[in-house]
Short mmCIF file of C-alpha atoms in Angstrom, two decimals:
data_model
loop_
_atom_site.label_atom_id
_atom_site.label_comp_id
_atom_site.label_asym_id
_atom_site.label_seq_id
_atom_site.Cartn_x
_atom_site.Cartn_y
_atom_site.Cartn_z
CA UNK A 169 -98.60 -90.38 33.82
CA UNK A 170 -100.82 -87.25 33.18
CA UNK A 171 -103.55 -88.89 34.57
CA UNK A 172 -101.43 -89.69 37.75
CA UNK A 173 -100.09 -86.15 37.94
CA UNK A 174 -103.70 -84.60 37.92
CA UNK A 175 -104.89 -87.24 40.41
CA UNK A 176 -101.80 -86.27 42.63
CA UNK A 177 -102.11 -82.84 42.28
CA UNK A 178 -105.85 -83.00 43.28
CA UNK A 179 -104.57 -84.92 46.22
CA UNK A 180 -101.82 -82.03 46.75
CA UNK A 181 -104.67 -79.02 46.56
CA UNK A 182 -106.84 -81.00 49.01
CA UNK A 183 -104.26 -81.40 51.62
CA UNK A 184 -103.18 -77.73 51.03
CA UNK A 185 -106.66 -76.68 51.53
CA UNK A 186 -107.14 -78.69 54.74
CA UNK A 187 -104.13 -77.51 56.08
CA UNK A 188 -104.86 -73.80 55.45
CA UNK A 189 -108.19 -74.32 56.71
CA UNK A 190 -106.68 -75.44 59.86
CA UNK A 191 -104.38 -72.64 60.38
CA UNK A 192 -107.68 -70.03 59.36
CA UNK A 193 -109.12 -71.99 62.38
CA UNK A 194 -106.13 -71.80 64.33
CA UNK A 195 -105.07 -68.12 63.82
CA UNK A 196 -107.77 -66.60 65.69
CA UNK A 197 -107.68 -68.72 68.61
CA UNK A 198 -103.99 -67.93 68.95
CA UNK A 199 -105.08 -64.33 69.01
CA UNK A 200 -108.60 -64.47 71.24
CA UNK A 201 -108.78 -62.65 74.53
CA UNK A 202 -111.21 -60.72 76.17
CA UNK A 203 -109.88 -57.73 74.13
CA UNK A 204 -108.36 -57.04 70.93
CA UNK A 205 -107.01 -53.63 69.08
CA UNK A 206 -108.86 -52.19 66.22
CA UNK A 207 -105.94 -51.13 63.46
CA UNK A 208 -105.16 -47.48 63.07
CA UNK A 209 -106.15 -47.50 59.58
CA UNK A 210 -109.54 -48.75 60.44
CA UNK A 211 -109.73 -46.10 63.29
CA UNK A 212 -108.75 -43.28 61.17
CA UNK A 213 -111.40 -44.36 58.71
CA UNK A 214 -114.06 -45.21 60.72
CA UNK A 215 -113.75 -42.31 63.36
CA UNK A 216 -115.85 -38.73 62.65
CA UNK A 217 -113.49 -37.03 64.50
CA UNK A 218 -109.84 -37.58 65.65
CA UNK A 219 -108.17 -35.32 68.62
CA UNK A 220 -105.22 -35.42 70.84
CA UNK A 221 -105.86 -33.62 74.64
CA UNK A 222 -106.47 -34.64 78.09
CA UNK A 223 -109.26 -37.26 79.02
CA UNK A 224 -111.23 -37.66 82.32
CA UNK A 225 -113.62 -40.46 83.03
CA UNK A 226 -115.80 -41.08 86.20
CA UNK A 227 -118.43 -44.03 86.48
CA UNK A 228 -121.98 -43.04 87.07
CA UNK A 229 -124.81 -45.80 87.31
CA UNK A 230 -122.35 -48.43 85.13
CA UNK A 231 -121.78 -45.81 82.59
CA UNK A 232 -118.82 -43.34 82.10
CA UNK A 233 -118.96 -39.84 81.93
CA UNK A 234 -116.18 -38.25 80.08
CA UNK A 235 -114.76 -35.19 79.60
CA UNK A 236 -112.19 -34.29 76.27
CA UNK A 237 -109.88 -31.07 76.33
CA UNK A 238 -108.62 -31.21 72.94
CA UNK A 239 -105.22 -29.68 71.99
CA UNK A 240 -104.83 -30.83 68.35
CA UNK A 241 -107.47 -31.75 65.76
CA UNK A 242 -106.84 -34.60 63.38
CA UNK A 243 -110.02 -34.84 62.29
CA UNK A 244 -113.86 -33.97 62.08
CA UNK A 245 -115.82 -30.59 62.74
CA UNK A 246 -113.98 -30.08 66.37
CA UNK A 247 -111.76 -27.27 67.29
CA UNK A 248 -108.38 -26.78 69.14
CA UNK A 249 -109.43 -25.64 72.94
CA UNK A 250 -113.22 -27.31 72.74
CA UNK A 251 -114.35 -29.15 75.73
CA UNK A 252 -116.26 -32.39 75.05
CA UNK A 253 -118.81 -33.77 77.37
CA UNK A 254 -119.78 -37.30 76.73
CA UNK A 255 -121.05 -40.52 78.27
CA UNK A 256 -119.41 -43.86 76.93
CA UNK A 257 -120.94 -47.33 78.31
CA UNK A 258 -118.46 -49.98 78.59
CA UNK A 259 -118.74 -53.54 77.71
CA UNK A 260 -117.89 -54.38 81.46
CA UNK A 261 -119.65 -57.83 82.82
CA UNK A 262 -120.10 -56.05 85.99
CA UNK A 263 -120.00 -51.78 86.57
CA UNK A 264 -116.92 -50.18 87.92
CA UNK A 265 -117.38 -48.70 91.53
CA UNK A 266 -119.42 -46.03 91.82
CA UNK A 267 -116.35 -43.70 93.04
CA UNK A 268 -114.06 -44.48 90.20
CA UNK A 269 -112.36 -42.24 88.15
CA UNK A 270 -109.33 -41.73 86.01
CA UNK A 271 -107.19 -39.03 84.05
CA UNK A 272 -104.88 -39.36 81.41
CA UNK A 273 -103.60 -37.71 77.89
CA UNK A 274 -103.66 -39.35 74.23
CA UNK A 275 -105.03 -39.98 70.85
CA UNK A 276 -108.98 -40.03 71.21
CA UNK A 277 -111.33 -41.21 68.56
CA UNK A 278 -114.66 -39.95 68.86
CA UNK A 279 -117.99 -40.92 66.86
CA UNK A 280 -121.18 -39.03 66.34
CA UNK A 281 -124.29 -39.98 68.36
CA UNK A 282 -127.69 -40.13 66.41
CA UNK A 283 -128.44 -36.82 68.73
CA UNK A 284 -125.35 -35.29 67.17
CA UNK A 285 -123.18 -34.87 70.38
CA UNK A 286 -120.35 -37.65 70.77
CA UNK A 287 -119.24 -40.99 72.04
CA UNK A 288 -115.68 -42.78 72.11
CA UNK A 289 -115.07 -45.21 69.34
CA UNK A 290 -112.55 -47.20 71.30
CA UNK A 291 -109.27 -48.34 70.40
CA UNK A 292 -110.08 -51.88 71.73
CA UNK A 293 -112.71 -54.49 70.91
CA UNK A 294 -114.43 -56.65 73.11
CA UNK A 295 -114.70 -56.55 76.43
CA UNK A 296 -112.38 -53.77 77.25
CA UNK A 297 -111.65 -51.56 80.15
CA UNK A 298 -110.76 -47.98 80.59
CA UNK A 299 -107.44 -48.05 79.22
CA UNK A 300 -108.32 -49.46 76.10
CA UNK A 301 -110.35 -46.27 75.06
CA UNK A 302 -107.57 -44.33 73.71
CA UNK A 303 -103.62 -44.36 72.48
CA UNK A 304 -101.93 -42.76 75.61
CA UNK A 305 -99.48 -39.89 74.17
CA UNK A 306 -97.34 -37.03 76.26
CA UNK A 307 -98.78 -33.76 76.31
CA UNK A 308 -97.38 -31.27 74.30
CA UNK A 309 -94.36 -29.45 75.68
CA UNK A 310 -93.91 -32.05 78.30
CA UNK A 311 -90.57 -34.08 78.99
CA UNK A 312 -90.24 -37.32 76.90
CA UNK A 313 -91.37 -40.35 79.57
CA UNK A 314 -88.56 -42.10 78.17
CA UNK A 315 -85.80 -39.60 78.99
CA UNK A 316 -84.44 -39.67 75.59
CA UNK A 317 -81.27 -37.61 76.53
CA UNK A 318 -83.90 -34.80 78.09
CA UNK A 319 -85.43 -34.33 74.84
CA UNK A 320 -88.70 -32.42 75.10
CA UNK A 321 -91.70 -34.19 73.40
CA UNK A 322 -92.69 -31.38 71.18
CA UNK A 323 -88.99 -31.35 70.08
CA UNK A 324 -89.20 -35.06 69.33
CA UNK A 325 -92.50 -34.12 67.35
CA UNK A 326 -91.26 -30.94 65.63
CA UNK A 327 -88.31 -32.99 64.04
CA UNK A 328 -90.40 -35.67 63.05
CA UNK A 329 -93.22 -33.67 61.04
CA UNK A 330 -90.56 -33.10 58.27
CA UNK A 331 -91.92 -36.49 57.45
CA UNK A 332 -95.18 -35.69 56.54
CA UNK A 333 -96.20 -35.50 52.92
CA UNK A 334 -97.10 -32.25 51.26
CA UNK A 335 -100.99 -33.22 52.02
CA UNK A 336 -101.35 -35.51 54.93
CA UNK A 337 -103.79 -37.79 55.04
CA UNK A 338 -105.64 -38.41 58.34
CA UNK A 339 -104.00 -41.90 58.53
CA UNK A 340 -100.41 -40.20 58.03
CA UNK A 341 -101.22 -37.52 60.92
CA UNK A 342 -102.26 -40.27 63.05
CA UNK A 343 -99.25 -42.32 62.64
CA UNK A 344 -96.82 -39.26 63.18
CA UNK A 345 -98.27 -39.00 66.86
CA UNK A 346 -98.14 -42.03 67.53
CA UNK A 347 -94.68 -42.55 66.21
CA UNK A 348 -93.12 -39.56 68.14
CA UNK A 349 -95.07 -41.10 71.24
CA UNK A 350 -93.13 -44.16 70.90
CA UNK A 351 -89.90 -42.34 69.86
CA UNK A 352 -90.18 -40.33 73.29
CA UNK A 353 -90.93 -43.55 75.26
CA UNK A 354 -94.55 -43.34 75.83
CA UNK A 355 -96.52 -46.44 76.62
CA UNK A 356 -98.11 -46.67 73.49
CA UNK A 357 -99.63 -50.36 73.03
CA UNK A 358 -99.51 -50.20 69.12
CA UNK A 359 -97.14 -52.17 67.03
CA UNK A 360 -95.89 -49.65 64.14
CA UNK A 361 -94.13 -52.52 62.46
CA UNK A 362 -97.61 -54.27 61.94
CA UNK A 363 -99.49 -51.03 61.14
CA UNK A 364 -96.73 -50.24 58.57
CA UNK A 365 -97.35 -53.80 56.31
CA UNK A 366 -100.91 -52.56 55.92
CA UNK A 367 -100.63 -48.80 55.20
CA UNK A 368 -96.65 -48.42 54.09
CA UNK A 369 -96.94 -44.87 55.31
CA UNK A 370 -93.79 -42.76 54.09
CA UNK A 371 -94.20 -41.39 58.07
CA UNK A 372 -93.48 -44.77 59.36
CA UNK A 373 -90.58 -45.50 57.01
CA UNK A 374 -88.96 -42.05 58.26
CA UNK A 375 -89.68 -42.81 61.88
CA UNK A 376 -88.00 -46.32 61.24
CA UNK A 377 -85.06 -44.67 59.87
CA UNK A 378 -84.65 -42.41 63.03
CA UNK A 379 -85.00 -45.51 65.66
CA UNK A 380 -82.71 -47.33 63.84
CA UNK A 381 -79.85 -45.05 64.54
CA UNK A 382 -81.10 -44.58 68.36
CA UNK A 383 -79.20 -46.10 71.57
CA UNK A 384 -82.19 -47.28 72.98
CA UNK A 385 -82.21 -51.16 72.30
CA UNK A 386 -85.98 -50.93 71.90
CA UNK A 387 -85.92 -48.40 69.40
CA UNK A 388 -83.50 -49.76 67.67
CA UNK A 389 -85.04 -53.11 67.47
CA UNK A 390 -88.21 -51.41 65.92
CA UNK A 391 -86.10 -49.64 63.59
CA UNK A 392 -84.42 -52.71 62.15
CA UNK A 393 -87.98 -54.62 62.16
CA UNK A 394 -89.19 -51.46 60.23
CA UNK A 395 -86.33 -51.77 57.68
CA UNK A 396 -87.27 -55.75 57.02
CA UNK A 397 -90.64 -54.89 56.59
CA UNK A 398 -90.07 -52.69 54.03
CA UNK A 399 -87.99 -55.15 52.38
CA UNK A 400 -84.52 -53.12 52.66
CA UNK A 401 -81.76 -55.57 52.34
CA UNK A 402 -79.58 -53.53 54.30
CA UNK A 403 -81.73 -54.31 57.43
CA UNK A 404 -80.66 -57.91 56.96
CA UNK A 405 -77.23 -57.01 57.00
CA UNK A 406 -77.59 -55.14 60.20
CA UNK A 407 -78.88 -58.32 61.64
CA UNK A 408 -76.21 -60.48 60.43
CA UNK A 409 -73.31 -58.25 61.18
CA UNK A 410 -74.73 -57.32 64.64
CA UNK A 411 -76.24 -60.78 65.67
CA UNK A 412 -74.37 -61.12 69.01
CA UNK A 413 -75.66 -58.06 70.19
CA UNK A 414 -79.02 -58.09 68.90
CA UNK A 415 -79.67 -61.78 70.03
CA UNK A 416 -78.78 -60.65 73.56
CA UNK A 417 -81.32 -58.08 73.52
CA UNK A 418 -85.07 -58.33 74.59
CA UNK A 419 -86.16 -57.44 70.95
CA UNK A 420 -84.54 -60.08 69.22
CA UNK A 421 -87.50 -62.71 69.14
CA UNK A 422 -89.51 -59.90 66.98
CA UNK A 423 -86.64 -59.42 64.64
CA UNK A 424 -86.14 -62.95 64.09
CA UNK A 425 -90.16 -63.44 63.55
CA UNK A 426 -90.12 -60.58 61.15
CA UNK A 427 -87.51 -62.50 58.87
CA UNK A 428 -89.48 -65.73 59.33
CA UNK A 429 -92.67 -64.74 58.69
CA UNK A 430 -92.90 -61.83 56.70
CA UNK A 431 -89.42 -60.88 54.70
CA UNK A 432 -90.47 -61.17 50.91
CA UNK A 433 -88.09 -59.19 49.10
CA UNK A 434 -86.95 -61.09 46.17
CA UNK A 435 -84.27 -58.91 44.73
CA UNK A 436 -81.07 -60.34 44.03
CA UNK A 437 -79.48 -58.38 47.04
CA UNK A 438 -81.85 -59.62 49.57
CA UNK A 439 -81.66 -63.14 48.59
CA UNK A 440 -77.84 -62.88 48.51
CA UNK A 441 -78.22 -61.92 52.13
CA UNK A 442 -80.57 -64.44 53.21
CA UNK A 443 -78.55 -66.85 51.54
CA UNK A 444 -75.48 -65.94 53.19
CA UNK A 445 -77.29 -65.85 56.85
CA UNK A 446 -79.18 -69.10 56.34
CA UNK A 447 -75.37 -70.95 55.23
CA UNK A 448 -73.66 -69.15 58.12
CA UNK A 449 -72.60 -71.46 60.82
CA UNK A 450 -71.14 -68.74 62.91
CA UNK A 451 -74.80 -67.12 64.01
CA UNK A 452 -77.50 -69.16 65.79
CA UNK A 453 -79.93 -71.53 64.23
CA UNK A 454 -82.93 -69.12 65.11
CA UNK A 455 -81.51 -66.78 62.71
CA UNK A 456 -80.45 -69.36 60.33
CA UNK A 457 -83.67 -70.90 60.23
CA UNK A 458 -85.35 -67.79 59.75
CA UNK A 459 -83.54 -66.99 56.59
CA UNK A 460 -84.47 -70.08 55.45
CA UNK A 461 -87.67 -70.27 55.70
CA UNK A 462 -88.12 -66.55 53.99
CA UNK A 463 -86.10 -68.12 50.98
CA UNK A 464 -88.41 -71.39 51.10
CA UNK A 465 -91.52 -68.79 50.94
CA UNK A 466 -90.23 -67.07 48.30
CA UNK A 467 -88.81 -70.00 46.42
CA UNK A 468 -87.65 -68.31 43.20
CA UNK A 469 -85.30 -69.21 41.27
CA UNK A 470 -82.44 -67.26 42.48
CA UNK A 471 -83.50 -69.05 45.80
CA UNK A 472 -82.80 -72.49 44.45
CA UNK A 473 -78.67 -72.68 45.30
CA UNK A 474 -79.20 -71.83 48.76
CA UNK A 475 -82.13 -74.12 49.19
CA UNK A 476 -79.99 -76.68 47.37
CA UNK A 477 -76.89 -76.22 50.05
CA UNK A 478 -79.35 -76.23 53.20
CA UNK A 479 -80.32 -79.99 51.98
CA UNK A 480 -77.39 -81.06 53.80
CA UNK A 481 -76.70 -78.77 56.66
CA UNK A 482 -77.92 -78.89 60.46
CA UNK A 483 -80.34 -78.46 62.22
CA UNK A 484 -83.18 -80.18 60.80
CA UNK A 485 -85.33 -77.00 60.46
CA UNK A 486 -83.04 -75.93 57.71
CA UNK A 487 -83.30 -79.12 55.84
CA UNK A 488 -87.25 -79.09 56.39
CA UNK A 489 -86.77 -75.50 54.78
CA UNK A 490 -84.91 -76.05 51.83
CA UNK A 491 -87.28 -79.23 51.03
CA UNK A 492 -90.52 -77.12 51.49
CA UNK A 493 -88.83 -74.48 49.25
CA UNK A 494 -87.75 -76.77 46.40
CA UNK A 495 -90.98 -78.33 46.46
CA UNK A 496 -92.89 -75.51 46.18
CA UNK A 497 -90.96 -74.37 43.08
CA UNK A 498 -90.74 -77.65 41.37
CA UNK A 499 -94.56 -77.78 41.73
CA UNK A 500 -95.29 -74.12 40.70
CA UNK A 501 -96.77 -72.83 43.95
CA UNK A 502 -97.44 -69.30 43.84
CA UNK A 503 -95.98 -67.55 47.09
CA UNK A 504 -98.58 -67.43 49.77
CA UNK A 505 -100.62 -70.19 48.47
CA UNK A 506 -100.86 -73.96 49.28
CA UNK A 507 -101.36 -75.42 45.91
CA UNK A 508 -99.94 -75.80 42.69
CA UNK A 509 -100.72 -73.15 39.91
CA UNK A 510 -103.18 -74.86 37.28
CA UNK A 511 -101.81 -75.22 33.76
CA UNK A 512 -98.19 -77.01 32.67
CA UNK A 513 -94.63 -76.59 34.52
CA UNK A 514 -91.76 -78.31 33.36
CA UNK A 515 -90.57 -79.14 36.62
CA UNK A 516 -93.98 -80.64 38.09
CA UNK A 517 -94.52 -84.34 37.93
CA UNK A 518 -96.43 -87.37 40.04
CA UNK A 519 -93.03 -87.69 42.12
CA UNK A 520 -92.58 -83.89 42.80
CA UNK A 521 -95.89 -83.92 44.28
CA UNK A 522 -95.86 -87.08 46.17
CA UNK A 523 -92.51 -85.84 47.73
CA UNK A 524 -93.80 -82.52 49.06
CA UNK A 525 -93.66 -81.49 52.65
CA UNK A 526 -96.56 -79.90 54.45
CA UNK A 527 -95.12 -79.63 57.94
CA UNK A 528 -91.91 -80.11 59.75
CA UNK A 529 -93.61 -83.38 61.93
CA UNK A 530 -94.45 -84.94 58.20
CA UNK A 531 -90.68 -84.50 57.20
CA UNK A 532 -89.04 -85.81 60.54
CA UNK A 533 -91.10 -88.93 60.41
CA UNK A 534 -89.63 -89.52 56.95
CA UNK A 535 -86.68 -87.39 56.46
CA UNK A 536 -84.74 -89.70 54.63
CA UNK A 537 -87.38 -90.44 51.79
CA UNK A 538 -87.88 -86.66 51.09
CA UNK A 539 -84.04 -85.90 51.34
CA UNK A 540 -83.03 -88.53 48.95
CA UNK A 541 -85.77 -87.39 46.51
CA UNK A 542 -84.69 -83.54 46.49
CA UNK A 543 -81.01 -84.41 46.52
CA UNK A 544 -81.18 -86.13 43.49
CA UNK A 545 -83.51 -83.99 41.64
CA UNK A 546 -81.40 -80.76 42.83
CA UNK A 547 -78.52 -82.52 41.34
CA UNK A 548 -80.70 -83.07 38.24
CA UNK A 549 -81.56 -79.96 37.57
CA UNK A 550 -79.14 -77.34 38.90
CA UNK A 551 -77.74 -76.96 35.58
CA UNK A 552 -80.30 -75.71 33.51
CA UNK A 553 -81.81 -73.52 36.73
CA UNK A 554 -78.25 -71.72 37.38
CA UNK A 555 -77.73 -70.45 34.13
#
């Protein structure tokens, strides 16, 4: 039997590597396009200077002459009030019209040139346009673009500054500017929740707390997503208790995806709330499947009672998630990986490996085969696993 288990483990590993490789190939294709954005953290680290201020551009022989008037310096040997003149060569397939010009205000990232001057470090990568060179922000002292109760951008920024650490990093200072711009409802093309997953910045933690109490649906949705990204179990409770109102809003899909793809807090309170959502027939299948997927991705001992319940529930996606989670636990698959950990594991057998599911299509094609085994497995092992 040991030989068979080892052989099937090798098969499990090869199939997992194949699927993992396929996902790795498909992921860039899903995000491919003429332009993409750099992460804020990468920009903050790589740029030689970062300023907030006005920016003007005009075309000349295919290049763009740029004037930057600095109002706030976040990094580098630049002073407030400096006027920087520079040239940027856009990666256009054809040059802009000779009479082209544009003005704006925002957060601007700069690099030193070999001659000691400055050039733009665009926030976008690839075949970008002028609007991809900087992050737009409101001018200091101006009215909040989104009309947040008549709030002044400066007032919003002042209130947010309390979240800065005693010795803020450059990244924290940059994120503060972006967070208050989003709060003022400026059209900032940055997903702060994605940035938070990389930085875990206290500035964003505080911003999400403010957003969550906002009456603005967009801000509230981002605040909830931020709480979920931080693993806050109360964020799950908010989603569960306000399902009908949130599900009717435009920000619902990102909230569901945050739970389904990213939520990873395996603390008892969080697992309990996920299990309560997954087994609650009074909320939509989208939210239930998201919660079930989070439980399956964690597949800790505490998640198993809920996964066991889901084996007999509709829709089929709940049952598929249950089988996926139970098989990952039984085969000792580390969270985030696609193959069993090496070494002995008391629940792993040749049968648990051969009854593992890799995707919903495979499960749907032989649902009875998988369900019969895992229902039996759970019945045999739940006593020991729930002690």
